[in-house]
PDB file of C-alpha atoms in Angstrom:
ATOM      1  CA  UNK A 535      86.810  23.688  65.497  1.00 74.00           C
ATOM      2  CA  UNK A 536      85.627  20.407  67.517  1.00 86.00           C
ATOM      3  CA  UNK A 537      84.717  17.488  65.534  1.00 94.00           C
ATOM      4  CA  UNK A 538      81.096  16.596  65.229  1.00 96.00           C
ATOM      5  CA  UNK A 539      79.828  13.224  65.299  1.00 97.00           C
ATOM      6  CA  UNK A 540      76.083  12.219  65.083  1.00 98.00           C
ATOM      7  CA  UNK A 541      74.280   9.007  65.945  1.00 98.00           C
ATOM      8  CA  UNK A 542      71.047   7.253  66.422  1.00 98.00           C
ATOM      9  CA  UNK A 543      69.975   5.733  69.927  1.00 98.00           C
ATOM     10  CA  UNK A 544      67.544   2.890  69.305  1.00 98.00           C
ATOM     11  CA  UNK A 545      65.370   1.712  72.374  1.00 98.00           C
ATOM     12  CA  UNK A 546      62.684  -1.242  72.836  1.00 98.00           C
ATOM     13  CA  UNK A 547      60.605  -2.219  75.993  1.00 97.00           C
ATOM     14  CA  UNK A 548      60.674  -5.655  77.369  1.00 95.00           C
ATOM     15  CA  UNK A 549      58.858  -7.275  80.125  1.00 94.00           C
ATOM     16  CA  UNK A 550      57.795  -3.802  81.049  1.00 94.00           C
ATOM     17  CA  UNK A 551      61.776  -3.195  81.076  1.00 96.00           C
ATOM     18  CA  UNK A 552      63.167  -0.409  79.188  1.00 97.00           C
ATOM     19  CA  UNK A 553      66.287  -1.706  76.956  1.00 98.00           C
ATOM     20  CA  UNK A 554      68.614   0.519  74.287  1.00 98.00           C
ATOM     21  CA  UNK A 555      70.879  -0.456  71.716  1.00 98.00           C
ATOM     22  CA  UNK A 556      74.582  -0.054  71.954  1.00 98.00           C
ATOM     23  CA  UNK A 557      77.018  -1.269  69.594  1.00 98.00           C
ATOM     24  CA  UNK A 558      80.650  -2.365  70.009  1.00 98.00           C
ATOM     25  CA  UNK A 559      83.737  -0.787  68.078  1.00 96.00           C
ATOM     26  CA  UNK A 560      85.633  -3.020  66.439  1.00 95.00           C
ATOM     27  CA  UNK A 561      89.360  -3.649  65.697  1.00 92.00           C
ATOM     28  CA  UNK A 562      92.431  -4.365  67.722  1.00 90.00           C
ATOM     29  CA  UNK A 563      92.490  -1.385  70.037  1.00 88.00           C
ATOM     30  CA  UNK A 564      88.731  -2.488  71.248  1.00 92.00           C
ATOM     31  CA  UNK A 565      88.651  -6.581  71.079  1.00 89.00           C
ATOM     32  CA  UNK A 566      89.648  -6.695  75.259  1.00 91.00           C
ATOM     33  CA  UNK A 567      87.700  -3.383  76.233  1.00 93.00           C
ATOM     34  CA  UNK A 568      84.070  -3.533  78.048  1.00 93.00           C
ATOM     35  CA  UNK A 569      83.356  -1.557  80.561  1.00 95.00           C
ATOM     36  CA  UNK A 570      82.764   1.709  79.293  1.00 94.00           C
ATOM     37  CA  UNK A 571      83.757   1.098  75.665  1.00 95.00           C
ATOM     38  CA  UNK A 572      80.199   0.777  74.090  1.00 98.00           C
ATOM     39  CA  UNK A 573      78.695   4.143  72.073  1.00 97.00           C
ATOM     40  CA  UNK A 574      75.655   4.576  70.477  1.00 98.00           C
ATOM     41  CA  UNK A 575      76.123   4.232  66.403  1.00 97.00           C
ATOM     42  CA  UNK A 576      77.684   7.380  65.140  1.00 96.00           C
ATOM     43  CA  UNK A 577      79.975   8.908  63.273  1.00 95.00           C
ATOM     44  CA  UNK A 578      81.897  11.726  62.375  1.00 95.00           C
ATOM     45  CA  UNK A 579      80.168  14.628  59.767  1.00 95.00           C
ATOM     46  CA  UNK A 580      81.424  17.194  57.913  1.00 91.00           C
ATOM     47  CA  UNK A 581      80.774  21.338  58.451  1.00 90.00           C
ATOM     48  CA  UNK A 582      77.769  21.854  56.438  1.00 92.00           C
ATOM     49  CA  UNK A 583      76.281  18.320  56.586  1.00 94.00           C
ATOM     50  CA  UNK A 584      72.502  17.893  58.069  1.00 97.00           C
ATOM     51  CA  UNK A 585      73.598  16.194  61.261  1.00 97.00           C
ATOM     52  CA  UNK A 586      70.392  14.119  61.631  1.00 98.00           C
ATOM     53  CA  UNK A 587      71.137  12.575  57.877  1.00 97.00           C
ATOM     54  CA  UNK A 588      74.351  11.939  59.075  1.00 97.00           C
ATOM     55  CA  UNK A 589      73.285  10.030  61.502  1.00 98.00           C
ATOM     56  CA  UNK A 590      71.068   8.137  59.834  1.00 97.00           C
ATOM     57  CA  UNK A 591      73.636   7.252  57.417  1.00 97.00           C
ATOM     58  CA  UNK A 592      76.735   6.262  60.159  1.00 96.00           C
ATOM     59  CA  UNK A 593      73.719   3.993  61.969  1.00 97.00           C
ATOM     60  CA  UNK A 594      73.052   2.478  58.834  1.00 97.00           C
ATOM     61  CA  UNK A 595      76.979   2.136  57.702  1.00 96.00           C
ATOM     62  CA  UNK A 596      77.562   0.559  61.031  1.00 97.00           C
ATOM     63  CA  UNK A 597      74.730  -1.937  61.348  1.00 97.00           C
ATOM     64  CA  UNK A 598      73.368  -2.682  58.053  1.00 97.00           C
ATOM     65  CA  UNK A 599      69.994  -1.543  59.329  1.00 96.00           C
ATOM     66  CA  UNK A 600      68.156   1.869  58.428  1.00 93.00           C
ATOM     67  CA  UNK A 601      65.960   3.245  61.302  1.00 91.00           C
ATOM     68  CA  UNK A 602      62.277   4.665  60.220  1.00 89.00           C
ATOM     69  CA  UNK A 603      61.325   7.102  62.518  1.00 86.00           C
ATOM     70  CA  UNK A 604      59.551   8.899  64.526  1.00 96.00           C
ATOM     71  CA  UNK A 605      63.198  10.214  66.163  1.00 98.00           C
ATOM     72  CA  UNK A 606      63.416  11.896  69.497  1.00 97.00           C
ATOM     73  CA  UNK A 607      65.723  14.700  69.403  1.00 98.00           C
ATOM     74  CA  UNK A 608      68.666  14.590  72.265  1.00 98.00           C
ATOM     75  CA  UNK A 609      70.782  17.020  73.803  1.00 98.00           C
ATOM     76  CA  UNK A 610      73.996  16.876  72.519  1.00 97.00           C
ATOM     77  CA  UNK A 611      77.178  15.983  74.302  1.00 97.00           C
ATOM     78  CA  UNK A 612      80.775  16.335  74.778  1.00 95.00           C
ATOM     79  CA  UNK A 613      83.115  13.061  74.818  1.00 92.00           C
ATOM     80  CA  UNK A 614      86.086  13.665  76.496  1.00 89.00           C
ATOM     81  CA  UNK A 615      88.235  14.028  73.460  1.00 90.00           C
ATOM     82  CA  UNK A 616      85.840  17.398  73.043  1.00 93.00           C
ATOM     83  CA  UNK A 617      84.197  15.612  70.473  1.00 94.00           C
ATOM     84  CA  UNK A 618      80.565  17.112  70.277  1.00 96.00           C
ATOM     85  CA  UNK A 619      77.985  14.481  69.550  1.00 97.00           C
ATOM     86  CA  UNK A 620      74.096  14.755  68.419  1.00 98.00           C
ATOM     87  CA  UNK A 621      71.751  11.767  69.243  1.00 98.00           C
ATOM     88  CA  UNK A 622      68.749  10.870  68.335  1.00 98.00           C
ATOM     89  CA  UNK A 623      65.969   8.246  69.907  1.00 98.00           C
ATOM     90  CA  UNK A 624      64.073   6.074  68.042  1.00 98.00           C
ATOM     91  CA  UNK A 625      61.646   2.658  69.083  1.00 97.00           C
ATOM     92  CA  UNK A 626      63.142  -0.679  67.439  1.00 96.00           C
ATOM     93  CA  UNK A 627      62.566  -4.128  67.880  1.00 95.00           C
ATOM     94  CA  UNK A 628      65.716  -4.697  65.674  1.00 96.00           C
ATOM     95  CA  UNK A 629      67.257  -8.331  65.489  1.00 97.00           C
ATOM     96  CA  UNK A 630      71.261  -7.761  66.273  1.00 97.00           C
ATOM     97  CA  UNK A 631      71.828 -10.989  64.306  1.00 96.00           C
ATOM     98  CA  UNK A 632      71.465  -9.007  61.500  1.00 96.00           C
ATOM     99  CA  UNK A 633      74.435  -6.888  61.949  1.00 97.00           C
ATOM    100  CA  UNK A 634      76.381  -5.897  59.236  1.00 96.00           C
ATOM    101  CA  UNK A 635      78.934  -3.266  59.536  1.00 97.00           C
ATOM    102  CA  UNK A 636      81.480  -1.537  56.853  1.00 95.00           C
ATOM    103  CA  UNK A 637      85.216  -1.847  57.477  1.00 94.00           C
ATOM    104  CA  UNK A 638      88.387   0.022  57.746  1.00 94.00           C
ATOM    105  CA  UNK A 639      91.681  -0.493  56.876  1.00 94.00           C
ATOM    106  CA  UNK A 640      94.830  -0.063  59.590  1.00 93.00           C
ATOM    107  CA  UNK A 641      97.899  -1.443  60.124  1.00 94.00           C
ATOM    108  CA  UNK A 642      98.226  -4.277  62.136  1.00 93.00           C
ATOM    109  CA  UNK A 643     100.262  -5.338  64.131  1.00 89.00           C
ATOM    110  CA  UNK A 644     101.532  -1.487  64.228  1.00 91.00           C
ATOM    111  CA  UNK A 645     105.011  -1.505  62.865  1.00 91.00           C
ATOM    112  CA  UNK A 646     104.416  -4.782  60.508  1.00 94.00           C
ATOM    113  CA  UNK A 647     103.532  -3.415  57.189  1.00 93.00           C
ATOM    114  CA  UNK A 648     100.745  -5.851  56.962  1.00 94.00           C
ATOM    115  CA  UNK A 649      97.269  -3.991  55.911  1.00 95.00           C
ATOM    116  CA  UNK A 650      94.081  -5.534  57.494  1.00 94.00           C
ATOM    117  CA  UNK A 651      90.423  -5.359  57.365  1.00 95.00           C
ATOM    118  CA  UNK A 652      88.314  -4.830  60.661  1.00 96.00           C
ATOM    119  CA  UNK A 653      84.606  -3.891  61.074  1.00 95.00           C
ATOM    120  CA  UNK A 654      84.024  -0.454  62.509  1.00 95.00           C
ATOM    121  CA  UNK A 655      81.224  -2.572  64.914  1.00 97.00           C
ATOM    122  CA  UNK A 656      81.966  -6.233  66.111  1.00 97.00           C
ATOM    123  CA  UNK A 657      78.783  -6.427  68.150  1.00 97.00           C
ATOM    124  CA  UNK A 658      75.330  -4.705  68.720  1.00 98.00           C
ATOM    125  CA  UNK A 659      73.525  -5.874  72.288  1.00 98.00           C
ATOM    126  CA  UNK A 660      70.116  -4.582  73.241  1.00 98.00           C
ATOM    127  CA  UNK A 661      70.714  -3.435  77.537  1.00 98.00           C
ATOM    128  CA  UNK A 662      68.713  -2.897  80.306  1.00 98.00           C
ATOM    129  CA  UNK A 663      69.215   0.546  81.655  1.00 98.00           C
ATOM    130  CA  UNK A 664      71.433  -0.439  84.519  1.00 97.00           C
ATOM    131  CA  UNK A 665      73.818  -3.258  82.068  1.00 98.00           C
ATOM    132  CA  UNK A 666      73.939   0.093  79.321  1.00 98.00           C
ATOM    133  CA  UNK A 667      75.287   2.948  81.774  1.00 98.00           C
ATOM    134  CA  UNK A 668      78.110   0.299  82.673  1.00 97.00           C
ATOM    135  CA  UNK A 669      78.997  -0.272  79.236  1.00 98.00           C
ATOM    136  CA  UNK A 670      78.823   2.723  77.846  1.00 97.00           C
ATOM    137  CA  UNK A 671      81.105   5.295  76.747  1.00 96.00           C
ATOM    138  CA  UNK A 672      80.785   7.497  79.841  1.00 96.00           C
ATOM    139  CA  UNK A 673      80.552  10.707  78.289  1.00 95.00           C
ATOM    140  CA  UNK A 674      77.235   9.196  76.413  1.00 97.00           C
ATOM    141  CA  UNK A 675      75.358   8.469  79.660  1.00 97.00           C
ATOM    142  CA  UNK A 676      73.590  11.279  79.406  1.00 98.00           C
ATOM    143  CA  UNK A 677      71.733  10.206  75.984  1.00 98.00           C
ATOM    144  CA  UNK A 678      70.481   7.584  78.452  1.00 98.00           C
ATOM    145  CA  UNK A 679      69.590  10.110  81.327  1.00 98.00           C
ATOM    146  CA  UNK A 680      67.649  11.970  78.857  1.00 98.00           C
ATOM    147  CA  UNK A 681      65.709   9.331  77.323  1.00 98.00           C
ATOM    148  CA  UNK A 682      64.744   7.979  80.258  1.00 97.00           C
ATOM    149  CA  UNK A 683      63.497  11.439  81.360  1.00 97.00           C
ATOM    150  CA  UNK A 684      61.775  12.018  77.821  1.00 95.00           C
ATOM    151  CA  UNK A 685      59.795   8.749  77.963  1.00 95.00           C
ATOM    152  CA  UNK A 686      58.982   8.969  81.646  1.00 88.00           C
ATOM    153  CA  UNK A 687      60.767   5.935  83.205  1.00 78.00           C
TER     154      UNK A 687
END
């Protein structure tokens, strides 16, 4: 069975400009990647698990912030990895300086037996349109696509 992840797609319009919320992953793997590294916040959920609360909870787990609706249901997607991933929309005006993510724990440098702490998201950006297809994960583009489409841009 594919693994499910579920995330929450936060958008805000500025000088008549249509902006969304991405967020960064963080650790060693991701501190030099750009270009096509930002996601949405998500994360992974169990069989069984009410994707939507899922997502609620990952968003909140990764930026310290919990979204109030109303959400905007999106299609959902495969990554490359075959990872299937459901999306909502919401309106924000949230302040990224408030960003507070949880952590994990890896091995670092791999091979060193050292244990360290990383956050699962070293930055959240609000993007124009154009700025947030180039960043994004490609396989996500379409949660963009389809918002713009939903909201009539």
């Amino acid at each position: 069975m594919a693994k499910t992840s579920a995330g929450i797609l936060p958008y805000r319009t500025r000088s008549g400009r249509l902006e969304v919320l991405l967020v960064h992953p963080g650790g060693p793997f991701w501190a030099r990647k750009d270009l096509g590294s930002w996601s949405i916040a998500k994360g992974e959920y169990e069989e069984g698990e009410d994707p939507f609360q899922a997502a609620l909870r990952e968003f909140s787990e990764e930026t310290g912030y919990r979204p109030a609706g109303p959400f905007l249901p999106l299609t959902q997607r495969k990554q490359a990895s075959g990872k299937l991933v459901d999306a909502w929309a919401m309106e924000s005006d949230w302040d990224t300086s408030r960003l507070v993510s949880n952590s994990f724990s890896m091995e670092w440098p791999k091979g060193s037996g050292r244990v360290c702490e990383f956050p699962e998201v070293d930055r959240a950006e609000w993007f124009e349109i154009s700025e947030a297809i180039r960043r994004i994960n490609p396989a996500q583009v379409g949660f963009i696509d389809e918002l713009i489409k939903k909201l009539r841009y």
